[in-house]
Coordinates of C-alpha atoms in Angstrom, one line a residue:
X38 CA 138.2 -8.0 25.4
X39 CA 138.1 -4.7 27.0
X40 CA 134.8 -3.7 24.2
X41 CA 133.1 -7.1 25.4
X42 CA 133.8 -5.9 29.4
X43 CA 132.3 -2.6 28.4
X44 CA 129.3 -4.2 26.6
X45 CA 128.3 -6.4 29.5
X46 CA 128.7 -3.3 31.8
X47 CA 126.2 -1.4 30.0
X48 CA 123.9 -4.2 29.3
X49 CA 124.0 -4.8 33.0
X50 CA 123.7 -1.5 34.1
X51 CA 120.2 -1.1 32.1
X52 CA 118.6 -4.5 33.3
X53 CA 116.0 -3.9 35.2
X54 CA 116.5 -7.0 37.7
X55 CA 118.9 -5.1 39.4
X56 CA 116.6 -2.7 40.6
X57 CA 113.7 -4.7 41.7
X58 CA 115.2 -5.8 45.1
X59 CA 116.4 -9.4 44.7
X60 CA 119.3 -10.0 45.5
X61 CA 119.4 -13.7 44.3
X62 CA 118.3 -12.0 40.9
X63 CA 120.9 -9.7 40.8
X64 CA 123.3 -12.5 42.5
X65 CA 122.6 -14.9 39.2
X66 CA 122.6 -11.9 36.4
X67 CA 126.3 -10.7 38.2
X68 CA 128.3 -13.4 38.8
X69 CA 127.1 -15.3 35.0
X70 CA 128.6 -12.0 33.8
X71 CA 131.7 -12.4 35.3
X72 CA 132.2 -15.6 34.4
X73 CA 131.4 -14.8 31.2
X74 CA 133.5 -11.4 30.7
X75 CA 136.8 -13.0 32.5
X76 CA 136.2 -16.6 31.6
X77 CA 137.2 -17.8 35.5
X78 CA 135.9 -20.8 37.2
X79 CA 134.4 -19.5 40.2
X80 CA 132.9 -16.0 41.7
X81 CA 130.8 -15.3 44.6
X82 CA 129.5 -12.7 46.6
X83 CA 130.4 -12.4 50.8
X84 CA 128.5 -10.4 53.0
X85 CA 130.2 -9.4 56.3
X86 CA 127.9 -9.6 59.8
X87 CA 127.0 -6.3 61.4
X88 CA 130.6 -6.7 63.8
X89 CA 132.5 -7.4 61.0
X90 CA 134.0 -10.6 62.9
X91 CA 132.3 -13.1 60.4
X92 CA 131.8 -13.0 56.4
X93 CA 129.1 -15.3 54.8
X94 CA 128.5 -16.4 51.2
X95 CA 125.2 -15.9 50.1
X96 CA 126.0 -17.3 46.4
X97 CA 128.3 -19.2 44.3
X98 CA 128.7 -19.8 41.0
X99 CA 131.1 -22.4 40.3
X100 CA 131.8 -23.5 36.5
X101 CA 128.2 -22.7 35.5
X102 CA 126.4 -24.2 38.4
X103 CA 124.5 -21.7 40.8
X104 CA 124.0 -22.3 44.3
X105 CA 122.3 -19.9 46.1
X106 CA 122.7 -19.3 50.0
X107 CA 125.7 -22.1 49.9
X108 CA 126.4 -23.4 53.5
X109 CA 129.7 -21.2 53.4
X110 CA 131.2 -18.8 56.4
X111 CA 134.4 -17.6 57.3
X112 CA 135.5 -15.8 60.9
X113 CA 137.9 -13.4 61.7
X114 CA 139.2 -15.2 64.5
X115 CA 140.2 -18.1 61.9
X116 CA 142.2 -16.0 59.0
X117 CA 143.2 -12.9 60.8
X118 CA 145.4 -11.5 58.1
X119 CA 142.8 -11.6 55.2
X120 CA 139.9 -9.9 57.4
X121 CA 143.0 -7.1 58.1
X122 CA 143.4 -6.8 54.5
X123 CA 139.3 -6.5 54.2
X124 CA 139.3 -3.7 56.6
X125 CA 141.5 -1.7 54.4
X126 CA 138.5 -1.7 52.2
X127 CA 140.7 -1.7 48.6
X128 CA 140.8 -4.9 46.4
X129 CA 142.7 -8.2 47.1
X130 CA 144.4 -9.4 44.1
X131 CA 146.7 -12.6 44.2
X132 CA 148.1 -14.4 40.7
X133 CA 149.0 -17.6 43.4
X134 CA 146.9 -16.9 46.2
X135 CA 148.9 -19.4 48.0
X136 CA 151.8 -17.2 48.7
X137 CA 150.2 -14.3 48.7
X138 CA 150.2 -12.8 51.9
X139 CA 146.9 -11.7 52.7
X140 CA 145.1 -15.1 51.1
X141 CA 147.8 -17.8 52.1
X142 CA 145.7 -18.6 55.4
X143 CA 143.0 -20.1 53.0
X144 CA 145.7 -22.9 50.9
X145 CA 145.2 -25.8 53.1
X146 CA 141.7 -25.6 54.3
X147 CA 140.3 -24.2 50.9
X148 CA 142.1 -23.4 48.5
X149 CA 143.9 -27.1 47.8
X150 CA 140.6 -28.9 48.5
X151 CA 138.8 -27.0 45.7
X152 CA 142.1 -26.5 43.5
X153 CA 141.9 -23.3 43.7
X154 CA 145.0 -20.9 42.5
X155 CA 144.1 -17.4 41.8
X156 CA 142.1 -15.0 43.8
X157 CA 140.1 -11.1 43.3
X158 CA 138.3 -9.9 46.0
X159 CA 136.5 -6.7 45.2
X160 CA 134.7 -4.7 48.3
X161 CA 131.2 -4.3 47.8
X162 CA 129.9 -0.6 49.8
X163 CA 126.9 0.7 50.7
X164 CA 126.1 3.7 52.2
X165 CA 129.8 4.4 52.2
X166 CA 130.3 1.3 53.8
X167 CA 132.2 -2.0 53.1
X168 CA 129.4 -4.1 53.6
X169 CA 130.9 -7.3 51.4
X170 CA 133.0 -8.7 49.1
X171 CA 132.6 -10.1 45.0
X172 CA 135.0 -13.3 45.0
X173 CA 136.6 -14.3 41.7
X174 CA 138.5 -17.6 41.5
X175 CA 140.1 -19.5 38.9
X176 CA 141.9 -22.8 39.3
X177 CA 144.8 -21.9 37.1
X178 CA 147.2 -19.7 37.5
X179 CA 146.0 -16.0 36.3
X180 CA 147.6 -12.7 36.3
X181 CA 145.0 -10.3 36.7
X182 CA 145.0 -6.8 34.7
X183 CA 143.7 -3.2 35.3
X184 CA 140.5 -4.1 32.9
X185 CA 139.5 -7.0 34.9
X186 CA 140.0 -5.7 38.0
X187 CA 138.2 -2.0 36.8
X188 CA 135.5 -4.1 35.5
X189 CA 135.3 -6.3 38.6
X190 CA 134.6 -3.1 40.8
X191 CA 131.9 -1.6 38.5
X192 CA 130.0 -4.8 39.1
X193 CA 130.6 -4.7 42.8
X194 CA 129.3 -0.9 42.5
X195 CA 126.1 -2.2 40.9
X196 CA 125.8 -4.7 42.9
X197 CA 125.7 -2.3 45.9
X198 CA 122.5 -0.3 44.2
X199 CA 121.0 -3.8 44.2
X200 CA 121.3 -4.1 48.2
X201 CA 120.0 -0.3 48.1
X202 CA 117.0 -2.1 46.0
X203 CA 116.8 -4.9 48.8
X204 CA 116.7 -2.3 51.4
X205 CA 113.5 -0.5 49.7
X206 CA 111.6 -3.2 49.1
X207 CA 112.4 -4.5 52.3
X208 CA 111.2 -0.8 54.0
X209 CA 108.2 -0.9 51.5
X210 CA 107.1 -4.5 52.7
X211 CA 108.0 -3.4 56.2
X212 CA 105.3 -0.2 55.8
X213 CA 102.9 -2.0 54.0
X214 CA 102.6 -4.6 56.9
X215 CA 102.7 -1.3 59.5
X216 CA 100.0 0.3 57.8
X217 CA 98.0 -3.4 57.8
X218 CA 98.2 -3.9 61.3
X219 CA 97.8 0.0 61.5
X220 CA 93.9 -0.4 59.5
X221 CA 93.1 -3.4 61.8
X222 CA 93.9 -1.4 65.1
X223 CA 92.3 1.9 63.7
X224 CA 89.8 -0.9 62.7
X225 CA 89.5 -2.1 66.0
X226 CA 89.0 1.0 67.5
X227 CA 86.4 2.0 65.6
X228 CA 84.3 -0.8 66.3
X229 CA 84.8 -0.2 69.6
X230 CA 84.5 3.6 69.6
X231 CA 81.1 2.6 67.8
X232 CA 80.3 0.1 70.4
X233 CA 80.8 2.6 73.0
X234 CA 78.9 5.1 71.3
X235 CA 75.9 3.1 71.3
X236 CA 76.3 2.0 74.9
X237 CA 76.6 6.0 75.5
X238 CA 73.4 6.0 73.7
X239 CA 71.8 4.0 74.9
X240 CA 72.7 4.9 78.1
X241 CA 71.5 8.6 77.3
X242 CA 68.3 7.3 76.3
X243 CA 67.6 5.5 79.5
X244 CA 68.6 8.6 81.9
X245 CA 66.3 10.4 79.4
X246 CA 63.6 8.2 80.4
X247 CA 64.1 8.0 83.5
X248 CA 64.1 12.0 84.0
X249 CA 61.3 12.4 81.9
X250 CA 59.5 9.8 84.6
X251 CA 60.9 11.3 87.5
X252 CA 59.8 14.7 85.9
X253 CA 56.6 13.4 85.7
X254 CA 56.7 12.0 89.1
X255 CA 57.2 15.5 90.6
X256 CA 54.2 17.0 87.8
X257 CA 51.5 14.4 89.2
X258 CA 52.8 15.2 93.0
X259 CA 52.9 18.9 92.3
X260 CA 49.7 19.0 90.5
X261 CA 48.1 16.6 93.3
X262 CA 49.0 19.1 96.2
X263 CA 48.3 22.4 94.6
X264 CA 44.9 20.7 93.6
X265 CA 44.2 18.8 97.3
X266 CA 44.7 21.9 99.4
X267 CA 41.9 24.4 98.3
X268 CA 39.9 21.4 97.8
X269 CA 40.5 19.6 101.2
X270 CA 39.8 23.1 102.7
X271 CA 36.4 23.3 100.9
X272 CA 35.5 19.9 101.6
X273 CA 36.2 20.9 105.5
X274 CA 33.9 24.1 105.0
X275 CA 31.4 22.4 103.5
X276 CA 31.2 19.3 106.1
X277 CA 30.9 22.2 108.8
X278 CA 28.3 24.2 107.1
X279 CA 26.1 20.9 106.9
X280 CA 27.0 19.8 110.5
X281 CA 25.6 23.5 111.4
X282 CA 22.9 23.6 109.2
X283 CA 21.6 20.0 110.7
X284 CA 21.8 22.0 113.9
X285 CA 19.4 24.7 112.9
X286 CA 17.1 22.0 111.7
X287 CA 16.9 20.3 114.7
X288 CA 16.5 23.4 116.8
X289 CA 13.8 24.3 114.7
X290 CA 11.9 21.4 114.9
X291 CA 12.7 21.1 118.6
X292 CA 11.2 25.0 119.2
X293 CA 14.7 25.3 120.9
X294 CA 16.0 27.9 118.1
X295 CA 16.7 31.5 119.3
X296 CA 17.2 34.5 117.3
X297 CA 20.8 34.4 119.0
X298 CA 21.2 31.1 117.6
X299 CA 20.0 31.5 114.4
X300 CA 22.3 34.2 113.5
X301 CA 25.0 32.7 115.2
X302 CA 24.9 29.5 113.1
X303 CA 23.7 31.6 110.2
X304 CA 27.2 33.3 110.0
X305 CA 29.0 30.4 110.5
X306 CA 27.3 29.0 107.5
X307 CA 28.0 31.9 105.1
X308 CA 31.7 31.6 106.1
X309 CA 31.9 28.3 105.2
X310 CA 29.8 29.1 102.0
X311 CA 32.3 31.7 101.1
X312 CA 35.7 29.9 102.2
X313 CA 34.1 27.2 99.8
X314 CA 33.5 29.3 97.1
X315 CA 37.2 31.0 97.6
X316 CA 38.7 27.2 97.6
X317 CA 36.7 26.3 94.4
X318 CA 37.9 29.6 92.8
X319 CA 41.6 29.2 93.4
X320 CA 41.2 25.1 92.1
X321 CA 39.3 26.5 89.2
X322 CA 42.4 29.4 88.6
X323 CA 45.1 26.1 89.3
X324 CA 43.0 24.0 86.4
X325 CA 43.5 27.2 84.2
X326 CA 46.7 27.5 85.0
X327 CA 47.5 23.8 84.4
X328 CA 45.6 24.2 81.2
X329 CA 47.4 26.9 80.0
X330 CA 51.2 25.4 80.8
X331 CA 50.2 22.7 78.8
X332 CA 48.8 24.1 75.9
X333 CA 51.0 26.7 75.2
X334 CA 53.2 25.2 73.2
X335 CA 50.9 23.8 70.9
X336 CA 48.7 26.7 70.2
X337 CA 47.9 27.6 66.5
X338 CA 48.2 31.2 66.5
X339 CA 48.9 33.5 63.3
X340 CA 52.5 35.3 63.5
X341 CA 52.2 38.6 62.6
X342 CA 55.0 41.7 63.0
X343 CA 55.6 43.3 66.0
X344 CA 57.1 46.7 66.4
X345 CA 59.4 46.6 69.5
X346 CA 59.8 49.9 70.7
X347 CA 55.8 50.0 70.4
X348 CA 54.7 46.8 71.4
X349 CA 56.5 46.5 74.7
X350 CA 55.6 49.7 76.6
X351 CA 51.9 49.2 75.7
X352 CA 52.4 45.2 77.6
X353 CA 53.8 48.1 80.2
X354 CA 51.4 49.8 80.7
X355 CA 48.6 47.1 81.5
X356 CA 50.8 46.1 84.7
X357 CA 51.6 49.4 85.7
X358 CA 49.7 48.6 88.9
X359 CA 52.1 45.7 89.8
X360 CA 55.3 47.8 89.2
X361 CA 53.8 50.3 91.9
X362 CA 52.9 48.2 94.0
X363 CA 56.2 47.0 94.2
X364 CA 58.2 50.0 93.4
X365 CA 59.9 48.6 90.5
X366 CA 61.3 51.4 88.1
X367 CA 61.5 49.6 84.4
X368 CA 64.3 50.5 82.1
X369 CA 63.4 50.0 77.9
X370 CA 66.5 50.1 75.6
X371 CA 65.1 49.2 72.4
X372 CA 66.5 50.0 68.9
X373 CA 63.8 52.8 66.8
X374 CA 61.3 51.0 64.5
X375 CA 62.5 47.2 65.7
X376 CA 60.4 44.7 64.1
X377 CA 60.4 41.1 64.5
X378 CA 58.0 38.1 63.1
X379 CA 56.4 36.8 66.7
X380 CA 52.7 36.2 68.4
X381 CA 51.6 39.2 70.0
X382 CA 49.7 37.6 73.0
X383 CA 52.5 34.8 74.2
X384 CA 54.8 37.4 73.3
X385 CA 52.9 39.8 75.9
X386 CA 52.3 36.7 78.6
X387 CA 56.0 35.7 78.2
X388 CA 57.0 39.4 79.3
X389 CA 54.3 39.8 82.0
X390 CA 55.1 36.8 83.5
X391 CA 59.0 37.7 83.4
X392 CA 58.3 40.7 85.2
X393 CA 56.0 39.6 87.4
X394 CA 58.8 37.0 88.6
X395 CA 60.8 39.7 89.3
X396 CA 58.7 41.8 91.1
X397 CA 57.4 39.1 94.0
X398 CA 60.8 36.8 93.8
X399 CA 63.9 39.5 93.2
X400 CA 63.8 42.1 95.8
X401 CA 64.4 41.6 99.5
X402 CA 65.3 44.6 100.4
X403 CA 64.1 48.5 100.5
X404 CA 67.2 48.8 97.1
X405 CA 66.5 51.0 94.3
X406 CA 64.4 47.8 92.3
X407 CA 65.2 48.3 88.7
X408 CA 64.2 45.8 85.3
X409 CA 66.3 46.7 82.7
X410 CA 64.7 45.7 78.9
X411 CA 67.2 45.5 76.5
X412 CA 66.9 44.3 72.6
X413 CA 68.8 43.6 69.9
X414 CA 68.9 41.9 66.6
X415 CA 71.3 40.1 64.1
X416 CA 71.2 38.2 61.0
X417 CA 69.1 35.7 61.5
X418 CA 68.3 36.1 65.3
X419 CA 66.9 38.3 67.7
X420 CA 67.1 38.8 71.6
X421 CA 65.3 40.4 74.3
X422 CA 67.1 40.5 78.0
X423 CA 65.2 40.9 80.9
X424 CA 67.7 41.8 83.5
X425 CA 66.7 42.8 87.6
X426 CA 68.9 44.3 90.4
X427 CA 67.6 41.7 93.3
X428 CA 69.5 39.3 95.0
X429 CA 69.9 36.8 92.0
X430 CA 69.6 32.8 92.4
X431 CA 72.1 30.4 93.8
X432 CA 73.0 27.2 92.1
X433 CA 69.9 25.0 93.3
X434 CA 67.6 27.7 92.1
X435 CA 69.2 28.5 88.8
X436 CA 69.0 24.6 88.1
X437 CA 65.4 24.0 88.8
X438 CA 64.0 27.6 87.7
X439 CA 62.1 26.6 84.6
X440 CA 60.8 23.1 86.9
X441 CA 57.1 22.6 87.2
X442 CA 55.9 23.9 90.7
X443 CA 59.6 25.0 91.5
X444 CA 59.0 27.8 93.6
X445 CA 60.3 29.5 97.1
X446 CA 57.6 31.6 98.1
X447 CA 54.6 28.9 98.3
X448 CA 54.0 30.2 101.8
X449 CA 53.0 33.5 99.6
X450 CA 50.6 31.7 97.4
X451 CA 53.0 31.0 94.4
X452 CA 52.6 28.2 92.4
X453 CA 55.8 27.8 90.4
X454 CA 54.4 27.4 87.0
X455 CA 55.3 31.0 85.5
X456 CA 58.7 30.2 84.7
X457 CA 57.3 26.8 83.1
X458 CA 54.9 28.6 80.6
X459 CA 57.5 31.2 79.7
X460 CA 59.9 28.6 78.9
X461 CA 57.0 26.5 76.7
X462 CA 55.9 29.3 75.2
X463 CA 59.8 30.3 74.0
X464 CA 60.9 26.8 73.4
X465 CA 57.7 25.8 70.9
X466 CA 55.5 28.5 69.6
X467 CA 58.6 31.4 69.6
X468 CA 60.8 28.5 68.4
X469 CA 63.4 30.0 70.3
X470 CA 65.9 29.5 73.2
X471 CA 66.0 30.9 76.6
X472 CA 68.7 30.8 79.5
X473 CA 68.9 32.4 82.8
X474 CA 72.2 33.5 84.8
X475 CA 73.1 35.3 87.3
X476 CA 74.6 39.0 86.7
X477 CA 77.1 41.1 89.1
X478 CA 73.4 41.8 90.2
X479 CA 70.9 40.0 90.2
X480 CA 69.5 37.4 87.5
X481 CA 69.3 38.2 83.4
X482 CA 66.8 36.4 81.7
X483 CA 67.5 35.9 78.1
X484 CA 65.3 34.8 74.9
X485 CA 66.5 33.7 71.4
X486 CA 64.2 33.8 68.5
X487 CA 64.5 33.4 65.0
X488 CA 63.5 36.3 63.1
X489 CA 61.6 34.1 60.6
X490 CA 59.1 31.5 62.4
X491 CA 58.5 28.1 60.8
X492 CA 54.7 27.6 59.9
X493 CA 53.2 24.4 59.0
X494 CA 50.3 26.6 57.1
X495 CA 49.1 25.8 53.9

């Protein structure tokens, strides 16, 4: 007998049902062994409630019929003395269970109705735990012997790495549904995120749209009043040189006209003459200037290489005038022999137009006036700084600097467009970037260009 036990143990312990996490599986492949090994009637397998106050059969075999999840419980409150003997976690084993001590609570209300006479109850653990019970029951009286019981327990051993089984597959279906819902929130989201992101947009592309009108709102107004002014004021002039002129006619043909007259009116006429001719001059100028804002940036010119620490004190020395004239000392810190790939006569205007700025707009006081040049270079890049010692911007004018018309001296005749070419001319034909800021005194102007320019030529 005891060779048969062993050969059901091992035949058992290498069945891969066991470890696939179901416990009626493992439930049917256990208990037919048992039967089979001890030749008893019954055997089933209890599992006690979290509190331990109630035990519940969750299957029965019972003279070869099976009966999974049989309508079966049992409470501590009812059969005190057996759920004490449980507690002591070791097995229960009673030749007549009804004398026994620890199974006599069960003779009248079961054990007599299902003729019942010997009793084995083996504790099933897990996780160090009592969690249950393996239940063998034969209705005749049996004594039962070290083998049965031995081989009782190993099954009740397996039968607790076939909960551990449960309790994976349980975990894994567990994740599996986490990581589902998990996909369909991320899921979610992203649609959502992506909905947002084309609201955003969207969005974007409207405020675009709308600055780019409003920009061109303030062009057509900007361009309107610079352009109405000298032309209203020639229009005037030239009314009042025909109104005077009509005058001298009529004198004339009167005989009324003195020689005091004549060259009275006569003046009058060549002021208006010349005040037209000054208002059509500075209209003409404005068109160029217009002209020249806009067609910076789209200029076809041929890039050629420009040695810095030649090229910028020649641009220097044609507006040598305007530094004396407004006692600006300029300051060149340029690395020896320099060269960069650039258009030589943007390159110059962009400069010219920098210092220019800050000669009229930087300086309000009788300071030392200094405009530093600085260059440098690095792999693929290089800079030049233009930085002043004036007053600097605050936050309005730092913001609308590089605006069409933007300018704070148009009492003094500016126009507010050389910022605007200088930042065309960088953005498109240099391909480059430019920024302005404020220093611990005054502004730094900064440009940067690639040291390779993108041509479309042939």
């Amino acid at each position: 007998m005891l060779t048969n036990l062993h050969d059901i143990l091992f035949n058992i312990s290498r069945n891969p049902d066991v470890d696939k996490g179901d416990l009626t599986a493992s439930s049917r492949l256990l208990l037919s062994s048992i039967a089979q090994g001890l030749e008893i009637d019954r055997a089933s397998v209890w599992l006690l409630s979290d509190d331990r106050m109630q035990m519940r059969c969750i299957y029965l075999l019972d003279c070869a019929e099976h009966h999974p999840e049989p309508n079966m419980a049992l409470a501590r409150a009812d059969f005190p003395r057996y759920f004490a003997a449980l507690d002591g976690e070791r097995n229960i084993v009673a030749s007549d269970a009804h004398q026994h001590p620890q199974t006599s609570e069960f003779s009248a209300c079961y054990l007599t109705p299902l003729q019942i006479c010997s009793m084995l109850d083996t504790p099933i653990h897990h996780h160090g735990a009592m969690v249950g019970i393996i239940c063998l029951e034969h209705r005749q009286a049996k004594l039962w012997n070290n083998d049965e019981i031995t081989f009782a327990s190993f099954l009740a051993d397996i039968y607790g790495r076939a909960l551990s089984a449960s309790e994976r597959v349980r975990y894994q279906n567990e994740l599996e549904q986490l990581n589902s819902g998990l996909e369909q929130i991320v899921s979610q989201r992203t649609q959502q995120l992506t909905q947002s992101l084309e609201q955003l947009q969207q969005t974007q592309h409207r405020l675009i749209e709308v600055e780019k009108m409003a920009s061109l709102g303030r062009l057509v107004a900007g361009i309107a009043h610079e352009i109405n002014t000298p032309l209203g004021i020639a229009v005037t002039a030239n009314s009042h040189a025909e109104a005077t002129l009509l005058e001298l006619e009529q004198l004339f043909h009167a005989n009324q006209l003195t020689r005091q007259r004549f060259a009275h009116n006569g003046n009058a006429i060549k002021n208006c003459i010349a005040m037209v001719n000054a208002n059509l001059q500075r209209s003409v100028d404005l068109v160029n200037s217009f002209k020249q804002t806009a067609a910076a940036s789209s200029e076809q010119k041929k890039a050629e290489n420009l040695q810095l620490n030649r090229f910028i004190p020649d641009v220097l020395s044609s507006i040598e005038s305007i530094l004396k004239q407004h006692h600006v000392e300029v300051q060149i810190h340029i690395p020896e022999r320099m060269q960069v790939q650039s258009f030589a006569s943007p390159l110059a205007l962009i400069l010219t137009r920098l210092i220019e700025n800050a000669c009229v707009h930087a300086f309000n006081t009788e300071q030392k006036r200094q405009v530093i040049i600085r260059t440098s270079q690095n792999k693929h890049s290089w800079q030049l700084e233009v930085r002043d010692n004036g007053r600097g911007m605050d936050k309005h004018e730092l913001a609308r600097a590089f605006e069409p018309f933007f300018t704070t001296r148009r009492s003094a005749g500016a126009k507010g467009l050389g910022l605007t070419l200088v930042f065309n001319l960088v953005s498109h034909l240099l391909q480059g970037e430019i920024s302005l800021h404020n220093a611990d005194t005054g502004c730094v102007v900064t440009l940067n260009c690639p040291l390779q320019l993108t041509t479309n030529e042939p």
